[in-house]
Amino acid sequence: MHNEIERILFTEDQIAARVRELGQQISRDYEQLLGERISHEPPLAIGLLRGAVIFLADLARAMPIPLELAFMALSSYGRSTSPGEVRVVKDLEIPVAGRHLLIVEDIVDTGQTLAHLTELLRARHPASVKICTLLDKTPRRTRSIKLDYVGFTLPEDAFVVGYGLDYAERYRNLPYIAALKQSATRS
Ligand code: IMP
């Protein structure tokens, strides 16, 4: 184990099992919502770069329904001085009016990023917007947003890495999700 890792929170097997459950649940819900129309207007899963890439890659393969994939990148700057300032770094390349959108995120912390993104996407008149996040880290939430699908809830304010999540761009390739030592985030 890397020496900056404090402890493993979710193992590779636990993540795989939960992702399979989520994929089945989300697929059933869209089948109910869309019925026959699902093959004409498949839901569009929008992965947020870069943290959600690994989660989306596994989730998409756990969804036995027609599905399209797209990616966006957002950055928040001056988070401490001006919370909520979220900038679109890479936008969608296709119009989404009338489409069923599934935002796929790695972790929701304050909720600012997703509050901003859902507002931005709703202004483009999609048929629906749902959110699927691998992790719901609850202690620092400042914006109330409806999370339709949650992989795991984190009731503690730990900084976590692995399975796509980074600290300073490192650790994304760990197959498990782990808490980073506090000493690692201070340097
Ligand atoms: P929010 O806007 O405060 O909800 O922040 C969401 C974004 O912050 C996520 O997409 C991550 O990029 C980042 N983030 C928040 N907490 C963590 C963490 O524990 N590990 C890695 N990234 C995190």
PDB file of C-alpha atoms and ligand atoms in Angstrom:
ATOM      1  CA  MET A   1       0.000   0.000   0.000  1.00  0.00           C
ATOM      2  CA  HIS A   2       1.225   3.535  -0.697  1.00  0.00           C
ATOM      3  CA  ASN A   3       2.564   5.160   2.433  1.00  0.00           C
ATOM      4  CA  GLU A   4       0.211   8.137   2.192  1.00  0.00           C
ATOM      5  CA  ILE A   5      -2.846   5.844   2.362  1.00  0.00           C
ATOM      6  CA  GLU A   6      -4.414   5.678   5.802  1.00  0.00           C
ATOM      7  CA  ARG A   7      -6.955   2.890   5.268  1.00  0.00           C
ATOM      8  CA  ILE A   8      -9.020   1.214   2.589  1.00  0.00           C
ATOM      9  CA  LEU A   9     -12.693   2.211   2.760  1.00  0.00           C
ATOM     10  CA  PHE A  10     -14.103   0.205  -0.148  1.00  0.00           C
ATOM     11  CA  THR A  11     -12.345  -2.764  -1.697  1.00  0.00           C
ATOM     12  CA  GLU A  12     -12.219  -3.610  -5.378  1.00  0.00           C
ATOM     13  CA  ASP A  13     -14.814  -6.379  -4.837  1.00  0.00           C
ATOM     14  CA  GLN A  14     -17.176  -4.136  -2.875  1.00  0.00           C
ATOM     15  CA  ILE A  15     -17.002  -1.475  -5.583  1.00  0.00           C
ATOM     16  CA  ALA A  16     -17.604  -4.003  -8.359  1.00  0.00           C
ATOM     17  CA  ALA A  17     -20.661  -5.428  -6.575  1.00  0.00           C
ATOM     18  CA  ARG A  18     -22.143  -1.988  -5.912  1.00  0.00           C
ATOM     19  CA  VAL A  19     -21.515  -0.796  -9.473  1.00  0.00           C
ATOM     20  CA  ARG A  20     -23.315  -3.885 -10.815  1.00  0.00           C
ATOM     21  CA  GLU A  21     -26.310  -3.147  -8.542  1.00  0.00           C
ATOM     22  CA  LEU A  22     -26.392   0.484  -9.597  1.00  0.00           C
ATOM     23  CA  GLY A  23     -26.205  -0.438 -13.277  1.00  0.00           C
ATOM     24  CA  GLN A  24     -29.150  -2.778 -12.955  1.00  0.00           C
ATOM     25  CA  GLN A  25     -31.223  -0.345 -10.911  1.00  0.00           C
ATOM     26  CA  ILE A  26     -30.604   2.591 -13.247  1.00  0.00           C
ATOM     27  CA  SER A  27     -31.350   0.436 -16.300  1.00  0.00           C
ATOM     28  CA  ARG A  28     -34.643  -0.771 -14.827  1.00  0.00           C
ATOM     29  CA  ASP A  29     -35.661   2.798 -14.015  1.00  0.00           C
ATOM     30  CA  TYR A  30     -34.958   4.025 -17.547  1.00  0.00           C
ATOM     31  CA  GLU A  31     -36.750   1.034 -19.039  1.00  0.00           C
ATOM     32  CA  GLN A  32     -39.802   1.918 -16.978  1.00  0.00           C
ATOM     33  CA  LEU A  33     -39.545   5.594 -17.847  1.00  0.00           C
ATOM     34  CA  LEU A  34     -38.954   5.141 -21.576  1.00  0.00           C
ATOM     35  CA  GLY A  35     -40.504   1.784 -22.459  1.00  0.00           C
ATOM     36  CA  GLU A  36     -40.226   1.124 -26.191  1.00  0.00           C
ATOM     37  CA  ARG A  37     -38.787   4.585 -26.786  1.00  0.00           C
ATOM     38  CA  ILE A  38     -35.519   3.637 -25.087  1.00  0.00           C
ATOM     39  CA  SER A  39     -33.997   2.445 -28.351  1.00  0.00           C
ATOM     40  CA  HIS A  40     -35.004   5.673 -30.150  1.00  0.00           C
ATOM     41  CA  GLU A  41     -33.763   8.061 -27.491  1.00  0.00           C
ATOM     42  CA  PRO A  42     -31.223   6.273 -25.309  1.00  0.00           C
ATOM     43  CA  PRO A  43     -30.229   8.071 -22.127  1.00  0.00           C
ATOM     44  CA  LEU A  44     -27.036  10.116 -22.381  1.00  0.00           C
ATOM     45  CA  ALA A  45     -24.591   9.405 -19.562  1.00  0.00           C
ATOM     46  CA  ILE A  46     -22.405  12.451 -18.978  1.00  0.00           C
ATOM     47  CA  GLY A  47     -19.177  11.626 -17.154  1.00  0.00           C
ATOM     48  CA  LEU A  48     -17.302  14.402 -15.418  1.00  0.00           C
ATOM     49  CA  LEU A  49     -13.623  14.400 -16.283  1.00  0.00           C
ATOM     50  CA  ARG A  50     -11.436  13.177 -14.924  1.00  0.00           C
ATOM     51  CA  GLY A  51     -12.623  11.640 -11.672  1.00  0.00           C
ATOM     52  CA  ALA A  52     -15.668   9.794 -13.020  1.00  0.00           C
ATOM     53  CA  VAL A  53     -13.935   8.085 -15.945  1.00  0.00           C
ATOM     54  CA  ILE A  54     -13.223   4.768 -14.247  1.00  0.00           C
ATOM     55  CA  PHE A  55     -16.618   4.657 -12.540  1.00  0.00           C
ATOM     56  CA  LEU A  56     -18.445   5.453 -15.797  1.00  0.00           C
ATOM     57  CA  ALA A  57     -16.448   2.857 -17.717  1.00  0.00           C
ATOM     58  CA  ASP A  58     -17.591   0.153 -15.294  1.00  0.00           C
ATOM     59  CA  LEU A  59     -21.119   1.509 -14.776  1.00  0.00           C
ATOM     60  CA  ALA A  60     -21.825   1.723 -18.505  1.00  0.00           C
ATOM     61  CA  ARG A  61     -20.877  -1.941 -18.931  1.00  0.00           C
ATOM     62  CA  ALA A  62     -23.201  -2.854 -16.052  1.00  0.00           C
ATOM     63  CA  MET A  63     -26.146  -1.236 -17.865  1.00  0.00           C
ATOM     64  CA  PRO A  64     -27.837  -3.634 -20.287  1.00  0.00           C
ATOM     65  CA  ILE A  65     -29.798  -0.865 -22.070  1.00  0.00           C
ATOM     66  CA  PRO A  66     -29.027   1.368 -25.044  1.00  0.00           C
ATOM     67  CA  LEU A  67     -26.849   4.169 -23.711  1.00  0.00           C
ATOM     68  CA  GLU A  68     -24.776   7.011 -25.137  1.00  0.00           C
ATOM     69  CA  LEU A  69     -21.711   8.457 -23.455  1.00  0.00           C
ATOM     70  CA  ALA A  70     -20.430  12.013 -23.289  1.00  0.00           C
ATOM     71  CA  PHE A  71     -17.945  13.898 -21.158  1.00  0.00           C
ATOM     72  CA  MET A  72     -17.673  17.333 -19.600  1.00  0.00           C
ATOM     73  CA  ALA A  73     -14.923  18.920 -17.546  1.00  0.00           C
ATOM     74  CA  LEU A  74     -15.605  21.525 -14.902  1.00  0.00           C
ATOM     75  CA  SER A  75     -13.203  23.389 -12.696  1.00  0.00           C
ATOM     76  CA  SER A  76     -13.923  25.378  -9.618  1.00  0.00           C
ATOM     77  CA  TYR A  77     -11.563  28.165  -8.862  1.00  0.00           C
ATOM     78  CA  GLY A  78     -11.234  30.291  -5.729  1.00  0.00           C
ATOM     79  CA  ARG A  79     -13.285  27.651  -3.935  1.00  0.00           C
ATOM     80  CA  SER A  80     -12.439  29.109  -0.536  1.00  0.00           C
ATOM     81  CA  THR A  81     -13.021  32.759  -1.394  1.00  0.00           C
ATOM     82  CA  SER A  82     -15.875  32.462  -3.872  1.00  0.00           C
ATOM     83  CA  PRO A  83     -17.654  29.176  -3.457  1.00  0.00           C
ATOM     84  CA  GLY A  84     -19.882  28.205  -6.314  1.00  0.00           C
ATOM     85  CA  GLU A  85     -17.629  29.675  -8.971  1.00  0.00           C
ATOM     86  CA  VAL A  86     -17.635  26.748 -11.372  1.00  0.00           C
ATOM     87  CA  ARG A  87     -16.270  27.017 -14.886  1.00  0.00           C
ATOM     88  CA  VAL A  88     -16.943  24.741 -17.851  1.00  0.00           C
ATOM     89  CA  VAL A  89     -13.543  23.659 -19.179  1.00  0.00           C
ATOM     90  CA  LYS A  90     -14.895  21.162 -21.705  1.00  0.00           C
ATOM     91  CA  ASP A  91     -18.509  21.342 -22.814  1.00  0.00           C
ATOM     92  CA  LEU A  92     -20.707  18.762 -24.520  1.00  0.00           C
ATOM     93  CA  GLU A  93     -20.379  18.581 -28.273  1.00  0.00           C
ATOM     94  CA  ILE A  94     -24.029  17.742 -28.906  1.00  0.00           C
ATOM     95  CA  PRO A  95     -27.353  19.415 -28.143  1.00  0.00           C
ATOM     96  CA  VAL A  96     -29.271  17.819 -25.276  1.00  0.00           C
ATOM     97  CA  ALA A  97     -32.762  19.283 -25.713  1.00  0.00           C
ATOM     98  CA  GLY A  98     -35.317  16.506 -25.244  1.00  0.00           C
ATOM     99  CA  ARG A  99     -32.693  13.993 -24.047  1.00  0.00           C
ATOM    100  CA  HIS A 100     -32.656  12.032 -20.795  1.00  0.00           C
ATOM    101  CA  LEU A 101     -29.409  12.956 -19.071  1.00  0.00           C
ATOM    102  CA  LEU A 102     -27.593  10.959 -16.413  1.00  0.00           C
ATOM    103  CA  ILE A 103     -24.769  12.921 -14.823  1.00  0.00           C
ATOM    104  CA  VAL A 104     -22.091  10.542 -13.555  1.00  0.00           C
ATOM    105  CA  GLU A 105     -19.833  12.002 -10.860  1.00  0.00           C
ATOM    106  CA  ASP A 106     -17.106  10.560  -8.646  1.00  0.00           C
ATOM    107  CA  ILE A 107     -17.874  12.340  -5.382  1.00  0.00           C
ATOM    108  CA  VAL A 108     -20.244  15.037  -4.149  1.00  0.00           C
ATOM    109  CA  ASP A 109     -18.757  17.148  -1.374  1.00  0.00           C
ATOM    110  CA  THR A 110     -20.217  20.666  -0.915  1.00  0.00           C
ATOM    111  CA  GLY A 111     -22.577  20.084  -3.840  1.00  0.00           C
ATOM    112  CA  GLN A 112     -21.502  23.285  -5.635  1.00  0.00           C
ATOM    113  CA  THR A 113     -20.251  21.534  -8.756  1.00  0.00           C
ATOM    114  CA  LEU A 114     -23.430  19.554  -9.337  1.00  0.00           C
ATOM    115  CA  ALA A 115     -25.748  22.406  -8.334  1.00  0.00           C
ATOM    116  CA  HIS A 116     -24.094  24.521 -11.013  1.00  0.00           C
ATOM    117  CA  LEU A 117     -24.023  21.765 -13.613  1.00  0.00           C
ATOM    118  CA  THR A 118     -27.668  20.732 -13.231  1.00  0.00           C
ATOM    119  CA  GLU A 119     -28.707  24.382 -13.525  1.00  0.00           C
ATOM    120  CA  LEU A 120     -26.628  24.761 -16.669  1.00  0.00           C
ATOM    121  CA  LEU A 121     -27.976  21.569 -18.262  1.00  0.00           C
ATOM    122  CA  ARG A 122     -31.620  22.253 -17.333  1.00  0.00           C
ATOM    123  CA  ALA A 123     -31.370  25.557 -19.208  1.00  0.00           C
ATOM    124  CA  ARG A 124     -30.794  23.457 -22.367  1.00  0.00           C
ATOM    125  CA  HIS A 125     -34.241  21.841 -21.968  1.00  0.00           C
ATOM    126  CA  PRO A 126     -33.420  18.144 -21.605  1.00  0.00           C
ATOM    127  CA  ALA A 127     -36.294  15.703 -21.020  1.00  0.00           C
ATOM    128  CA  SER A 128     -34.820  14.836 -17.597  1.00  0.00           C
ATOM    129  CA  VAL A 129     -31.661  15.192 -15.536  1.00  0.00           C
ATOM    130  CA  LYS A 130     -30.624  12.546 -13.038  1.00  0.00           C
ATOM    131  CA  ILE A 131     -27.481  12.298 -10.961  1.00  0.00           C
ATOM    132  CA  CYS A 132     -25.460   9.205 -10.161  1.00  0.00           C
ATOM    133  CA  THR A 133     -22.497   9.651  -7.835  1.00  0.00           C
ATOM    134  CA  LEU A 134     -20.164   6.967  -6.663  1.00  0.00           C
ATOM    135  CA  LEU A 135     -19.621   8.687  -3.314  1.00  0.00           C
ATOM    136  CA  ASP A 136     -21.820  11.022  -1.311  1.00  0.00           C
ATOM    137  CA  LYS A 137     -19.578  12.798   1.219  1.00  0.00           C
ATOM    138  CA  THR A 138     -22.111  14.497   3.431  1.00  0.00           C
ATOM    139  CA  PRO A 139     -20.419  16.584   6.186  1.00  0.00           C
ATOM    140  CA  ARG A 140     -19.565  19.682   4.110  1.00  0.00           C
ATOM    141  CA  ARG A 141     -22.734  19.900   1.967  1.00  0.00           C
ATOM    142  CA  THR A 142     -23.807  23.514   1.408  1.00  0.00           C
ATOM    143  CA  ARG A 143     -26.154  23.036  -1.558  1.00  0.00           C
ATOM    144  CA  SER A 144     -29.109  20.730  -1.342  1.00  0.00           C
ATOM    145  CA  ILE A 145     -29.253  18.630  -4.471  1.00  0.00           C
ATOM    146  CA  LYS A 146     -31.178  15.485  -5.207  1.00  0.00           C
ATOM    147  CA  LEU A 147     -28.829  12.562  -5.748  1.00  0.00           C
ATOM    148  CA  ASP A 148     -30.816   9.908  -7.604  1.00  0.00           C
ATOM    149  CA  TYR A 149     -28.225   7.150  -7.329  1.00  0.00           C
ATOM    150  CA  VAL A 150     -25.448   6.880  -4.737  1.00  0.00           C
ATOM    151  CA  GLY A 151     -22.786   4.183  -4.645  1.00  0.00           C
ATOM    152  CA  PHE A 152     -21.599   4.707  -1.080  1.00  0.00           C
ATOM    153  CA  THR A 153     -22.247   7.340   1.580  1.00  0.00           C
ATOM    154  CA  LEU A 154     -19.269   8.805   3.422  1.00  0.00           C
ATOM    155  CA  PRO A 155     -20.446  10.337   6.689  1.00  0.00           C
ATOM    156  CA  GLU A 156     -16.937  11.509   7.604  1.00  0.00           C
ATOM    157  CA  ASP A 157     -14.931  14.366   6.156  1.00  0.00           C
ATOM    158  CA  ALA A 158     -12.054  12.199   4.931  1.00  0.00           C
ATOM    159  CA  PHE A 159     -10.134  12.972   1.761  1.00  0.00           C
ATOM    160  CA  VAL A 160     -10.462   9.889  -0.393  1.00  0.00           C
ATOM    161  CA  VAL A 161      -8.549   8.636  -3.423  1.00  0.00           C
ATOM    162  CA  GLY A 162      -8.586   5.740  -5.830  1.00  0.00           C
ATOM    163  CA  TYR A 163     -10.931   4.307  -8.475  1.00  0.00           C
ATOM    164  CA  GLY A 164     -10.690   7.584 -10.404  1.00  0.00           C
ATOM    165  CA  LEU A 165     -10.384   9.963  -7.455  1.00  0.00           C
ATOM    166  CA  ASP A 166      -7.131  11.853  -7.132  1.00  0.00           C
ATOM    167  CA  TYR A 167      -5.023  13.891  -4.816  1.00  0.00           C
ATOM    168  CA  ALA A 168      -2.949  16.287  -6.951  1.00  0.00           C
ATOM    169  CA  GLU A 169      -3.573  13.969  -9.958  1.00  0.00           C
ATOM    170  CA  ARG A 170      -2.176  10.921  -8.151  1.00  0.00           C
ATOM    171  CA  TYR A 171      -3.850   7.717  -7.015  1.00  0.00           C
ATOM    172  CA  ARG A 172      -6.575   7.655  -9.701  1.00  0.00           C
ATOM    173  CA  ASN A 173      -5.434   4.201 -10.774  1.00  0.00           C
ATOM    174  CA  LEU A 174      -5.797   2.498  -7.397  1.00  0.00           C
ATOM    175  CA  PRO A 175      -8.400  -0.260  -7.769  1.00  0.00           C
ATOM    176  CA  TYR A 176      -9.851   0.491  -4.325  1.00  0.00           C
ATOM    177  CA  ILE A 177     -11.080   3.649  -2.537  1.00  0.00           C
ATOM    178  CA  ALA A 178      -8.995   4.751   0.413  1.00  0.00           C
ATOM    179  CA  ALA A 179      -8.684   7.603   2.888  1.00  0.00           C
ATOM    180  CA  LEU A 180      -5.531   9.629   2.536  1.00  0.00           C
ATOM    181  CA  LYS A 181      -3.474  10.377   5.642  1.00  0.00           C
ATOM    182  CA  GLN A 182      -4.097  13.919   6.861  1.00  0.00           C
ATOM    183  CA  SER A 183      -0.357  14.545   6.809  1.00  0.00           C
ATOM    184  CA  ALA A 184      -0.368  13.896   3.039  1.00  0.00           C
ATOM    185  CA  THR A 185      -2.905  16.659   2.297  1.00  0.00           C
ATOM    186  CA  ARG A 186      -1.098  19.227   4.442  1.00  0.00           C
ATOM    187  CA  SER A 187       2.146  19.219   2.467  1.00  0.00           C
TER     188      SER A 187
HETATM  189  P1  IMP B   1     -18.152  19.821  -4.632  1.00  0.00           P
HETATM  190  O1  IMP B   1     -18.399  20.836  -5.694  1.00  0.00           O
HETATM  191  O2  IMP B   1     -17.686  20.455  -3.339  1.00  0.00           O
HETATM  192  O3  IMP B   1     -19.291  18.879  -4.400  1.00  0.00           O
HETATM  193  O4  IMP B   1     -16.881  19.021  -5.071  1.00  0.00           O
HETATM  194  C1  IMP B   1     -16.901  17.984  -5.954  1.00  0.00           C
HETATM  195  C2  IMP B   1     -15.511  17.761  -6.526  1.00  0.00           C
HETATM  196  O5  IMP B   1     -14.468  17.975  -5.547  1.00  0.00           O
HETATM  197  C3  IMP B   1     -15.374  16.328  -6.941  1.00  0.00           C
HETATM  198  O6  IMP B   1     -15.758  16.152  -8.286  1.00  0.00           O
HETATM  199  C4  IMP B   1     -13.901  16.067  -6.749  1.00  0.00           C
HETATM  200  O7  IMP B   1     -13.185  16.462  -7.894  1.00  0.00           O
HETATM  201  C5  IMP B   1     -13.486  16.978  -5.615  1.00  0.00           C
HETATM  202  N1  IMP B   1     -13.436  16.261  -4.331  1.00  0.00           N
HETATM  203  C6  IMP B   1     -14.190  16.507  -3.228  1.00  0.00           C
HETATM  204  N2  IMP B   1     -13.865  15.671  -2.217  1.00  0.00           N
HETATM  205  C7  IMP B   1     -12.882  14.862  -2.697  1.00  0.00           C
HETATM  206  C8  IMP B   1     -12.136  13.752  -2.124  1.00  0.00           C
HETATM  207  O8  IMP B   1     -12.308  13.328  -0.964  1.00  0.00           O
HETATM  208  N3  IMP B   1     -11.224  13.167  -2.949  1.00  0.00           N
HETATM  209  C9  IMP B   1     -11.000  13.571  -4.226  1.00  0.00           C
HETATM  210  N4  IMP B   1     -11.677  14.585  -4.794  1.00  0.00           N
HETATM  211  C10 IMP B   1     -12.610  15.231  -4.041  1.00  0.00           C
END
